[in-house]
CSV table of C-alpha atoms and ligand atoms in Angstrom, one decimal:
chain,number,residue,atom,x,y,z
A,1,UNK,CA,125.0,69.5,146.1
A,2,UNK,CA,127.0,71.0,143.3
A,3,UNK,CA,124.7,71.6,140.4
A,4,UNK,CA,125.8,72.8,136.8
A,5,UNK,CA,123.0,74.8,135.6
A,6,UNK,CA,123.5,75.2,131.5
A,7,UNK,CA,121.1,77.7,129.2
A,8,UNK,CA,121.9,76.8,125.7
A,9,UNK,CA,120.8,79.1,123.1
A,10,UNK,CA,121.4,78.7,119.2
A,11,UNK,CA,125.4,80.1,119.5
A,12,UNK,CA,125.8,80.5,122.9
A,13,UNK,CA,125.9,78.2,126.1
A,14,UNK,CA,125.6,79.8,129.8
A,15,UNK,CA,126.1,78.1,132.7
A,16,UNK,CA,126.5,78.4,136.6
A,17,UNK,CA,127.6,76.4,138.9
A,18,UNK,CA,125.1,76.6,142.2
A,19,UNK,CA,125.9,75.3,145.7
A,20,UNK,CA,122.1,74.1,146.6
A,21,UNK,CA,123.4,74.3,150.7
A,22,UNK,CA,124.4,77.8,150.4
A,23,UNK,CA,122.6,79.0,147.3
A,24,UNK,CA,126.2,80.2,146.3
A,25,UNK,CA,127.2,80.7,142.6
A,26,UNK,CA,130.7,79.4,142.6
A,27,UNK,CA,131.4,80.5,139.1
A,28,UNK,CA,129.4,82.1,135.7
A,29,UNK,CA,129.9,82.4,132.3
A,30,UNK,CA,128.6,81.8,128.4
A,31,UNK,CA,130.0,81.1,125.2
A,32,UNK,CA,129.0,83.4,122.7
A,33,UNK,CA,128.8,82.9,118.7
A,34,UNK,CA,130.0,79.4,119.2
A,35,UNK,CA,130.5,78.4,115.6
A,36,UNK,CA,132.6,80.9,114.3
A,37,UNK,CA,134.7,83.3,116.3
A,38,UNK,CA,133.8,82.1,119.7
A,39,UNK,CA,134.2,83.9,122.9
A,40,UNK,CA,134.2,82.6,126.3
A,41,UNK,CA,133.8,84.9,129.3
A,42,UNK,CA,133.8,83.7,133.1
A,43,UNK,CA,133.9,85.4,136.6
A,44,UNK,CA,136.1,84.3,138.7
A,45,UNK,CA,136.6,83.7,142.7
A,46,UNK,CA,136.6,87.5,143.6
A,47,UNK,CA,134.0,88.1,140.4
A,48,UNK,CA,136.3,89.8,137.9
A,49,UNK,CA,135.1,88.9,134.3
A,50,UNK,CA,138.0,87.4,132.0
A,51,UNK,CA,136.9,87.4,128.1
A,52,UNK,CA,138.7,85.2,125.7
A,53,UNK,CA,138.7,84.1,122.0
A,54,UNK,CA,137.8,80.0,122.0
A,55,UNK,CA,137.9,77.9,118.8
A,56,UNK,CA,134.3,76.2,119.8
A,57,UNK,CA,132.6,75.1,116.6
A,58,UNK,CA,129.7,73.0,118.4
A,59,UNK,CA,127.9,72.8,121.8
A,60,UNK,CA,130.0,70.0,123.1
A,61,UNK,CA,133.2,72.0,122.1
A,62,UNK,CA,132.0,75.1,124.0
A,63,UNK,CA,131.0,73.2,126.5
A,64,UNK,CA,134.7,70.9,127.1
A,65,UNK,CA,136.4,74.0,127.5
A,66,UNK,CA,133.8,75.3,130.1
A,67,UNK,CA,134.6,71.7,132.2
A,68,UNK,CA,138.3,72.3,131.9
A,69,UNK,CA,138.1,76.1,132.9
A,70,UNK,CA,135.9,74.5,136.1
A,71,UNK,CA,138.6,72.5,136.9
A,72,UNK,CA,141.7,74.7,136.0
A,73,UNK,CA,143.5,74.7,139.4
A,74,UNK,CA,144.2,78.5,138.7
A,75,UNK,CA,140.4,79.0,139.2
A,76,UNK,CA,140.0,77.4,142.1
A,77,UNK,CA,136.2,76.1,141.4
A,78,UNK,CA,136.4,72.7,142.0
A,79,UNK,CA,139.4,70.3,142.0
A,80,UNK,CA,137.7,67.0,140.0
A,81,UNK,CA,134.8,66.9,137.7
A,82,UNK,CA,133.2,64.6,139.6
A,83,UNK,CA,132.4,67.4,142.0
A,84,UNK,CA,129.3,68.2,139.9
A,85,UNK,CA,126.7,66.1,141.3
A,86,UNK,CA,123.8,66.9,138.7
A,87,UNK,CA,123.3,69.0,135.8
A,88,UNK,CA,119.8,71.2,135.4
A,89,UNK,CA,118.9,72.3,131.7
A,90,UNK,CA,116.5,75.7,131.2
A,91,UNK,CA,114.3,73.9,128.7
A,92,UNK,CA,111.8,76.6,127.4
A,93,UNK,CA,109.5,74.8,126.0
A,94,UNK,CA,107.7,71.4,127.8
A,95,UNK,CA,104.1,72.1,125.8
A,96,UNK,CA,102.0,69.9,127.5
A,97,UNK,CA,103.8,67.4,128.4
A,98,UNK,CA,105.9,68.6,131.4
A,99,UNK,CA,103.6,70.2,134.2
A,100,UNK,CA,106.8,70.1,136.9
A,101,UNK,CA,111.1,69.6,136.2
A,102,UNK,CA,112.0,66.1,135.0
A,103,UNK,CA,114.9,63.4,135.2
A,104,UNK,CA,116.4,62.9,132.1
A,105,UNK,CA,116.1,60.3,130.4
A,106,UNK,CA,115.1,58.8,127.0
A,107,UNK,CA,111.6,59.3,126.7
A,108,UNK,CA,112.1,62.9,128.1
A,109,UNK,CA,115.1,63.7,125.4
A,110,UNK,CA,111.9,62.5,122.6
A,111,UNK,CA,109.0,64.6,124.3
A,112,UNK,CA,111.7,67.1,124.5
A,113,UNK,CA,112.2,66.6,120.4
A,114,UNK,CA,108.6,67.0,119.9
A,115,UNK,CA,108.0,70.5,121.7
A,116,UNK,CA,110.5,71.3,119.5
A,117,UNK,CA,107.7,72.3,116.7
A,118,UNK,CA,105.9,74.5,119.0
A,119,UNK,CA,108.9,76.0,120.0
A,120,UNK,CA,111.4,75.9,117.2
A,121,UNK,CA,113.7,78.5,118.2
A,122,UNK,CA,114.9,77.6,121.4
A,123,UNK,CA,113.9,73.8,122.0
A,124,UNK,CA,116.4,72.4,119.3
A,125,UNK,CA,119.1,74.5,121.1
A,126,UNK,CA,118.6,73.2,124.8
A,127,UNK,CA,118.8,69.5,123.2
A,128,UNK,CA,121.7,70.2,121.6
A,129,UNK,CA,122.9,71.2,125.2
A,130,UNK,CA,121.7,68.2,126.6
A,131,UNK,CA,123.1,66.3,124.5
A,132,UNK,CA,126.5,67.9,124.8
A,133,UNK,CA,126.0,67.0,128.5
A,134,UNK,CA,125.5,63.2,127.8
A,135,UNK,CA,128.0,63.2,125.6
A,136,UNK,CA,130.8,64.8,127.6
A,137,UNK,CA,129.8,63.6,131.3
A,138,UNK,CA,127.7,60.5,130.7
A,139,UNK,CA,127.2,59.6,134.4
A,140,UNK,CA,126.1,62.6,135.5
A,141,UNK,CA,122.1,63.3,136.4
A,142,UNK,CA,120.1,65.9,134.1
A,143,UNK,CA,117.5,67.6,134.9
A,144,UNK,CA,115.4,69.7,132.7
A,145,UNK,CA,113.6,72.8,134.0
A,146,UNK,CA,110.7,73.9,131.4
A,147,UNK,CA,109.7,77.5,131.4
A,148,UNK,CA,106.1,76.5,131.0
A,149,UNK,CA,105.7,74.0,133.3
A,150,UNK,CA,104.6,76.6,136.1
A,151,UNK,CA,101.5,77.5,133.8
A,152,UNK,CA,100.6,74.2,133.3
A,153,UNK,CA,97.6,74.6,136.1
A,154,UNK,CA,96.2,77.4,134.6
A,155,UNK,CA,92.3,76.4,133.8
A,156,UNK,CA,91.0,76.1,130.3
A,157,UNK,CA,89.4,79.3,130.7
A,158,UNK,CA,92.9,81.1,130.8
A,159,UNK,CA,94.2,79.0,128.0
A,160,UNK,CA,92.0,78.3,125.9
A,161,UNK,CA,92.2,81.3,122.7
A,162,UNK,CA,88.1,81.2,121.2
A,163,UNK,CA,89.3,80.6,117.8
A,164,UNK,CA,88.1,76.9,116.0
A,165,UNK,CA,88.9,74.5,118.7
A,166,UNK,CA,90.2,71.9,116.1
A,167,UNK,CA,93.0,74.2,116.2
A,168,UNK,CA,93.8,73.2,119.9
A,169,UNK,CA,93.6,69.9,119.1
A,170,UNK,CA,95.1,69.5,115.9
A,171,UNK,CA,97.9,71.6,116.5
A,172,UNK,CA,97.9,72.9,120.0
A,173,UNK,CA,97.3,76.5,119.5
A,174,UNK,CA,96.7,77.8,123.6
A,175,UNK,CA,98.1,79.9,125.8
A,176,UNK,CA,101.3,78.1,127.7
A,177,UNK,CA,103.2,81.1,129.3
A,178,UNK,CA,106.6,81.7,129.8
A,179,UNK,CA,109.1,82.5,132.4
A,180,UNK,CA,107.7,80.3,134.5
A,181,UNK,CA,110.7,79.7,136.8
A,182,UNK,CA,110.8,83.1,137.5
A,183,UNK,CA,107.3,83.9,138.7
A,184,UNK,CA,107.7,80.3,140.1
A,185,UNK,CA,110.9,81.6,142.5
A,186,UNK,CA,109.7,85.1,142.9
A,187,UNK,CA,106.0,83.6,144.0
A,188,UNK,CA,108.2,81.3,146.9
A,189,UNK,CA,110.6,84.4,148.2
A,190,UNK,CA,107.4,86.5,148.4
A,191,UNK,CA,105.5,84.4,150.5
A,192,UNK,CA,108.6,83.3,152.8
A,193,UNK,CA,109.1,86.2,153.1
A,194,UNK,CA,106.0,87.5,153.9
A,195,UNK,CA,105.3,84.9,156.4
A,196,UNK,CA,102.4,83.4,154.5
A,197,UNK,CA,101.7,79.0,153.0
A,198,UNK,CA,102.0,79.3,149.5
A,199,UNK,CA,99.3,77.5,149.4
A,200,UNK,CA,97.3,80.2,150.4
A,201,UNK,CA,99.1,82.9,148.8
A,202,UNK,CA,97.4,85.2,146.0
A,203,UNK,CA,100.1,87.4,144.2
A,204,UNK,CA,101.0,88.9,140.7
A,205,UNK,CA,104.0,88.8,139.5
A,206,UNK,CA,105.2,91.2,137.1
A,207,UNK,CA,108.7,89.7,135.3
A,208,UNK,CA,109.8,92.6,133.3
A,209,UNK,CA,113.0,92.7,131.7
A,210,UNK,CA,113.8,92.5,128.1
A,211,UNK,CA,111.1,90.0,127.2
A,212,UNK,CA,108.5,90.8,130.1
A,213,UNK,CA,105.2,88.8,131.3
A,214,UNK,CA,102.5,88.6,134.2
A,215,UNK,CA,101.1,86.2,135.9
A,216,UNK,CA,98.1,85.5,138.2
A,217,UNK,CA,99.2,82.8,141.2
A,218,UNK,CA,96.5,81.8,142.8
A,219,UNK,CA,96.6,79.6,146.2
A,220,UNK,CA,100.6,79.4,144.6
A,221,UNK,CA,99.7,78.0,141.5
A,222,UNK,CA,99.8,80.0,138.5
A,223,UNK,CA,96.1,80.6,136.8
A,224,UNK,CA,97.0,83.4,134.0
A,225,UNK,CA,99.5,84.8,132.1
A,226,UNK,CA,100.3,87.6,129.9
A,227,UNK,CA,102.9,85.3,127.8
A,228,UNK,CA,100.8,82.8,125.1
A,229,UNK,CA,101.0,81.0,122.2
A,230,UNK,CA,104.5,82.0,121.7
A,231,UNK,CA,106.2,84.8,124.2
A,232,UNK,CA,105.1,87.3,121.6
A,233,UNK,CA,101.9,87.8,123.4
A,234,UNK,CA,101.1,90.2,126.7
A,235,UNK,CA,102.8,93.2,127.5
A,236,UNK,CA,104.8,96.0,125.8
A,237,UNK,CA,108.6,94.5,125.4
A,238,UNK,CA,112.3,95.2,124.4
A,239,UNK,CA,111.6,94.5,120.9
A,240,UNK,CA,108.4,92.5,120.9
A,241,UNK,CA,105.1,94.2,120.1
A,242,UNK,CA,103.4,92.2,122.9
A,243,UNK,CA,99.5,92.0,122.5
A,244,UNK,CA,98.1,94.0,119.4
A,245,UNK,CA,95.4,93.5,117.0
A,246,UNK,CA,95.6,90.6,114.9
A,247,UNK,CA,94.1,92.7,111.6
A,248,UNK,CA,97.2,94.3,111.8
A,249,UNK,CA,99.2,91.4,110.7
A,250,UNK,CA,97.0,90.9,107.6
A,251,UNK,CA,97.1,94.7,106.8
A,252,UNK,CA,100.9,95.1,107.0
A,253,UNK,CA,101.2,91.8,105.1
A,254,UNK,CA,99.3,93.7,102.3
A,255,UNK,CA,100.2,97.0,102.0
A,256,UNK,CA,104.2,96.8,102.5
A,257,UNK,CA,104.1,93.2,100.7
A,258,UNK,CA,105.3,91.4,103.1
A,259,UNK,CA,105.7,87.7,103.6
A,260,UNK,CA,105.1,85.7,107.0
A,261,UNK,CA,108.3,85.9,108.1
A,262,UNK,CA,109.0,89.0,107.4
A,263,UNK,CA,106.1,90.5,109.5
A,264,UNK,CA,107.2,87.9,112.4
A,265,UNK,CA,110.6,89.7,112.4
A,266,UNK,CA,109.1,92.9,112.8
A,267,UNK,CA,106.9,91.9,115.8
A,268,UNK,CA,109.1,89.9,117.8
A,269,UNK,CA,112.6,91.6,116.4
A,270,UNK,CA,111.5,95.8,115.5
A,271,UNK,CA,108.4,96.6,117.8
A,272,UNK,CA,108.3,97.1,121.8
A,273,UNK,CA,110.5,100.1,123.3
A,274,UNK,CA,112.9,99.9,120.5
A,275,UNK,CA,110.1,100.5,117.3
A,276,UNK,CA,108.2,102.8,119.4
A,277,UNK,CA,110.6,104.8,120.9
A,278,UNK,CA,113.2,104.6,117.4
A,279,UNK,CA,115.8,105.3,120.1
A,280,UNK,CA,116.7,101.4,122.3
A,281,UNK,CA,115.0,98.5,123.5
A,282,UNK,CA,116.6,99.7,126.7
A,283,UNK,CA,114.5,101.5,129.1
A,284,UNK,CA,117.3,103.2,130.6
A,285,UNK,CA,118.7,104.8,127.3
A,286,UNK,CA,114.9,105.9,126.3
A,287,UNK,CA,114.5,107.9,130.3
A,288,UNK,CA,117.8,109.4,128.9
A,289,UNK,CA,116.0,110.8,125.6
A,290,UNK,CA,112.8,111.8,127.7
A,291,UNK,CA,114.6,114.1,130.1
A,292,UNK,CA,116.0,116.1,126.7
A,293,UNK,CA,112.3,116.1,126.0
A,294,UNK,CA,112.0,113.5,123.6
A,295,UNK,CA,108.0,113.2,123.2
A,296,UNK,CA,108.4,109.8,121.6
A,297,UNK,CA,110.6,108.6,124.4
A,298,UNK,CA,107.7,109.8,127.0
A,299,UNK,CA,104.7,108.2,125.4
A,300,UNK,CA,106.9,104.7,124.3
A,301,UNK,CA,107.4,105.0,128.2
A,302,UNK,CA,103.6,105.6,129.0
A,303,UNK,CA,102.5,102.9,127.0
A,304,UNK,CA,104.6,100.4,128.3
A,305,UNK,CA,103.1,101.7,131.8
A,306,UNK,CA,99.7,101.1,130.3
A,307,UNK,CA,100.2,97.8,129.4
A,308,UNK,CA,101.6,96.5,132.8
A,309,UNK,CA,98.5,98.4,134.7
A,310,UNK,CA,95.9,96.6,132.2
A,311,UNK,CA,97.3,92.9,133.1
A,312,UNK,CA,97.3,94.2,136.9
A,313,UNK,CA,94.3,95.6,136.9
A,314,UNK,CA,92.7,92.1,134.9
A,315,UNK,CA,94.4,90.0,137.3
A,316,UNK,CA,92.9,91.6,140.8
A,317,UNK,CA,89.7,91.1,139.1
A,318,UNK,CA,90.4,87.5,138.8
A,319,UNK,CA,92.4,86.6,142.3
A,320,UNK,CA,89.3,88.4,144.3
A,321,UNK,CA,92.2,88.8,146.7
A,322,UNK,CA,95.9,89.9,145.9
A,323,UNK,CA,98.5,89.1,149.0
A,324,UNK,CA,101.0,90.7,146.8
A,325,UNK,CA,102.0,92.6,143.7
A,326,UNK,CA,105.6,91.5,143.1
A,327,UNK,CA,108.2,93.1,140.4
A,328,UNK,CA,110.9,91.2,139.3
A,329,UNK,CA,113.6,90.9,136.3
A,330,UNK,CA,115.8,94.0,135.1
A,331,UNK,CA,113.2,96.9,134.8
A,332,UNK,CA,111.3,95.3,137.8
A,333,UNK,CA,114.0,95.6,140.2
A,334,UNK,CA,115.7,98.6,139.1
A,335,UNK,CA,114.0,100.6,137.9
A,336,UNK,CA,111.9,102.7,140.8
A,337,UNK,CA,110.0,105.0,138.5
A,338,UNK,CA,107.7,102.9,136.4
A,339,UNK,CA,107.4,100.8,139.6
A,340,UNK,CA,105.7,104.0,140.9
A,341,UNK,CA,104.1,104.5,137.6
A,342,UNK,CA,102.7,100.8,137.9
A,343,UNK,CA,100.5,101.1,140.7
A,344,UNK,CA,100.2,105.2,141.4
A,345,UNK,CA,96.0,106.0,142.1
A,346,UNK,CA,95.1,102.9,143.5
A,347,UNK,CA,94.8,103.9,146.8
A,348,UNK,CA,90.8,102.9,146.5
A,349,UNK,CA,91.7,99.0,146.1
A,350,UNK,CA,94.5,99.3,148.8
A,351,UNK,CA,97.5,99.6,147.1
A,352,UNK,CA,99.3,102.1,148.2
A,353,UNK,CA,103.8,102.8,147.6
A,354,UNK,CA,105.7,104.1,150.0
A,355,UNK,CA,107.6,106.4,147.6
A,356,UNK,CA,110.9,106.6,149.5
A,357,UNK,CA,111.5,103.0,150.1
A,358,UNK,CA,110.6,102.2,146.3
A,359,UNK,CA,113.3,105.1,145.2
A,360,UNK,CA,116.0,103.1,148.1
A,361,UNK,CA,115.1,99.2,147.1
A,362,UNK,CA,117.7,98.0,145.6
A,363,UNK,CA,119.4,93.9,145.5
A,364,UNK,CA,117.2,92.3,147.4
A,365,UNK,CA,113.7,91.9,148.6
A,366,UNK,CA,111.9,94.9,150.1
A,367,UNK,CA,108.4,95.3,151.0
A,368,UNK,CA,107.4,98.8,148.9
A,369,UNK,CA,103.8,99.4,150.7
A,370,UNK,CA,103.3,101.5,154.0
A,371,UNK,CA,103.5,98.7,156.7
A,372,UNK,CA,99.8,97.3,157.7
A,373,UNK,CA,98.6,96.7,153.9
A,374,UNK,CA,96.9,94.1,153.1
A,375,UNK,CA,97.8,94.3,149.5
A,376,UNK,CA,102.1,94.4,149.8
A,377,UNK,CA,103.8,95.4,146.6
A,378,UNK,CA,107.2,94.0,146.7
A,379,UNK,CA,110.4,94.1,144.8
A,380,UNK,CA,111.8,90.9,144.6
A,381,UNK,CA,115.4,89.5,142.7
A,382,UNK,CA,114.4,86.8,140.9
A,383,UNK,CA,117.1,84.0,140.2
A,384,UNK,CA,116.0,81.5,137.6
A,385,UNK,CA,119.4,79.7,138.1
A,386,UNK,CA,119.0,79.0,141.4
A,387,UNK,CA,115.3,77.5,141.3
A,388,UNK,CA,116.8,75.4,138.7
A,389,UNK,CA,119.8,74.2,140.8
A,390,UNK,CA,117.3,73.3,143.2
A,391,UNK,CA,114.6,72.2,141.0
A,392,UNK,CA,117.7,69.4,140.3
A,393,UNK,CA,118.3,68.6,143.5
A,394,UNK,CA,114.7,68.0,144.3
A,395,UNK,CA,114.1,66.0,141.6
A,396,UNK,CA,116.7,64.1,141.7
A,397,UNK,CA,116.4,63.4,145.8
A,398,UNK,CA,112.7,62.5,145.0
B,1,ADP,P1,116.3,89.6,130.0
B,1,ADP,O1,114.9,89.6,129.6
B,1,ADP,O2,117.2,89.7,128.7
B,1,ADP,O3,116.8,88.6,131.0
B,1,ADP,P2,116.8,91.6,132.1
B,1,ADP,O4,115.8,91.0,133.1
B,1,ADP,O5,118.2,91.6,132.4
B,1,ADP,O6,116.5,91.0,130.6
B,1,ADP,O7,116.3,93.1,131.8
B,1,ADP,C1,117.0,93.9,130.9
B,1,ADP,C2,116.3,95.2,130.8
B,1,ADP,O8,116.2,95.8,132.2
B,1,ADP,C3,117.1,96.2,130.1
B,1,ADP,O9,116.8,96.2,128.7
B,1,ADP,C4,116.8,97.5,130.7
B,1,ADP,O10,115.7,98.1,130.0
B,1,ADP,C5,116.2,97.2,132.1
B,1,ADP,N1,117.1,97.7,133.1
B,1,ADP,C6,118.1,97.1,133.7
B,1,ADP,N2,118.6,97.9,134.7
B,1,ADP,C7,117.9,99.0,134.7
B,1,ADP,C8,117.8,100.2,135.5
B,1,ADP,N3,118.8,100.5,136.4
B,1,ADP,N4,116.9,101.1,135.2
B,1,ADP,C9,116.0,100.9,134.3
B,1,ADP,N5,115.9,99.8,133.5
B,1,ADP,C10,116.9,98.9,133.7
């Protein structure tokens, strides 16, 4: 099956088109700023990236002129349209509504439109992509993916935040997590790989890239996650704060007189690497600043270790049992040194990195621990596009 898999943001729309037999990507790309001054950029056949100016004022604009550069004969992707079989949508949002990927349909598009509250920065975008789709190809099959949906079997205990309870209720103020097709994706590989049921397989997976979280899986179903409310919440990010005392909100509010929004921006927008370090919300560009000596640079990069350890250290406590500690995402597979940092003294609970074969992994899965641990700690690529190209295909087979 060939299946369009779109991402549609507020200005921009990415897409890849999967081959579910061979896993393939035939083709990538995004439209940027779509609105004003548009840009479209695409690999093609032997992965060179062509960049061009597009007039695209809306997401069914951007997305025509990614349907005609599929079927440009120069391009060599496919020869018709109707060689898309099914189209899957990231949907971040799916509150708690969507516990697994969904057909498309009417009633979806609504419960779509009403997670759109809890999650109004990116829901209202990927329904504007879906309904670019339905508008453009109106035969072929949606799917939605919902980064949520994984976290949807995590118990109350896990999601449950002890402030008023009529808060839950009235407004649905709980923990939902995020990223779930990655931890989803990197949980499968892990235990194929490993030889193991995922029904039986313990892990945590460590997502950490620009916006990083943690989970707990548990017999393969997620039970925790760093991620809450909103993907503010958890560990030490790019540019978000991740988890820090709530007075501080109230404090900052006061003293620099700032409004809600304001104080929102900072979090989510100033904090992480990039307000810590004052140098990048890129790790690689802070290492740069620490080998000159930078003393911020070192202790932004410490307390980003510290953060990661805390949620690992949490989450053995509450699997009992950990078949595997997996890292995933940009930091997670490239970057071998706070890998090491991660899990360095905890030899005493089995965990143990063969240094060398961290500092080599590289592209695809590799098993980090000395070979006859119990506890494997594992690199593993994710690929959210590809669990959502099959996601579709499942779904839509079902
Ligand atoms: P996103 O959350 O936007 O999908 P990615 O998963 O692509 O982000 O991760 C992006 C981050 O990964 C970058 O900000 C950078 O800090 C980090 N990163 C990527 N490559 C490396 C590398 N070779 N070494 C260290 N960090 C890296």
């Amino acid at each position: 099956m060939k299946v369009l898999v779109i991402n549609a943001g507020s200005s921009s729309l990415k897409y890849q088109l999967i081959d579910t037999i061979t896993h393939q990507s035939i083709t990538k790309g995004i439209v940027e700023r779509i609105g004003a001054d548009a840009e479209f950029s695409f690999s093609t056949r032997d992965d060179r990236k062509i960049k061009s100016a597009i007039d695209a004022k809306n997401h069914t604009q951007a997305l025509t002129y990614v349907l005609d550069n599929l079927k440009d004969p120069a391009n060599a992707f496919i020869k018709s349209l109707d060689e898309i079989d099914a189209i899957g949508h990231r949907v971040v949002h799916g509150a708690e509504e969507f516990s697994a990927s969904v057909r498309i349909e009417e009633k979806v598009i609504k419960a779509i439109e009403k997670c759109c509250e809890i999650a109004p920065l990116h829901n209202p975008p990927n329904l504007q992509g879906i309904l670019a789709c339905r508008e453009v190809l109106p035969d072929t099959p949606q799917v939605a993916v919902f980064d949520t949906a994984f976290h949807q079997t995590m118990p109350k205990s896990s999601y449950l935040y002890a402030i008023p309870y009529e808060f839950y209720e009235k407004y649905g103020i709980r923990r939902y997590g995020f990223h779930g097709t990655s931890h989803r994706y990197v949980t499968m590989k892990a235990a194929e790989f490993l030889d193991k049921k995922l029904d039986e397989f313990n892990c945590i997976t460590c997502h950490l890239g620009n916006g990083s979280s943690i989970a707990a899986v548990k017999n393969g179903r997620s039970v925790d996650t760093s991620m809450g409310y909103t993907p503010l919440e958890g560990v030490v990010m790019g540019t978000r704060s991740g988890s820090i005392d709530p007075a501080i909100v109230f404090y900052l509010m006061k003293k620099e007189n700032l409004d809600a929004k304001q104080v929102d921006d900072i979090l989510n927008k100033k904090s992480g690497l990039l307000g810590l370090s004052g140098i990048s919300n890129d790790l690689r560009t802070i290492w740069q600043e620490e080998l000159k000596g930078n003393e911020r640079a070192a202790v932004t990069r410490d307390v980003l270790v510290k953060s990661i350890r805390k949620y690992i250290g949490a989450y053995m406590v509450e699997l009992g049992t950990v078949d595997a500690i997996i890292f995933t995402a940009g930091i997670g597979e490239n970057d071998w040194n706070i890998r090491e940092r991660c899990v360095s003294g905890l030899e005493n609970f089995g965990i143990v990195l063969d240094n060398q074969v961290n500092r080599d992994a590289k592209g695809a899965i590799t098993d980090l621990s000395p070979f006859g641990m119990k506890t494997h700690v594992l690199m593993v690529p994710t690929n959210e596009e590809l669990m959502i190209a099959l996601d579709t295909e499942g779904v839509l087979k079902k």
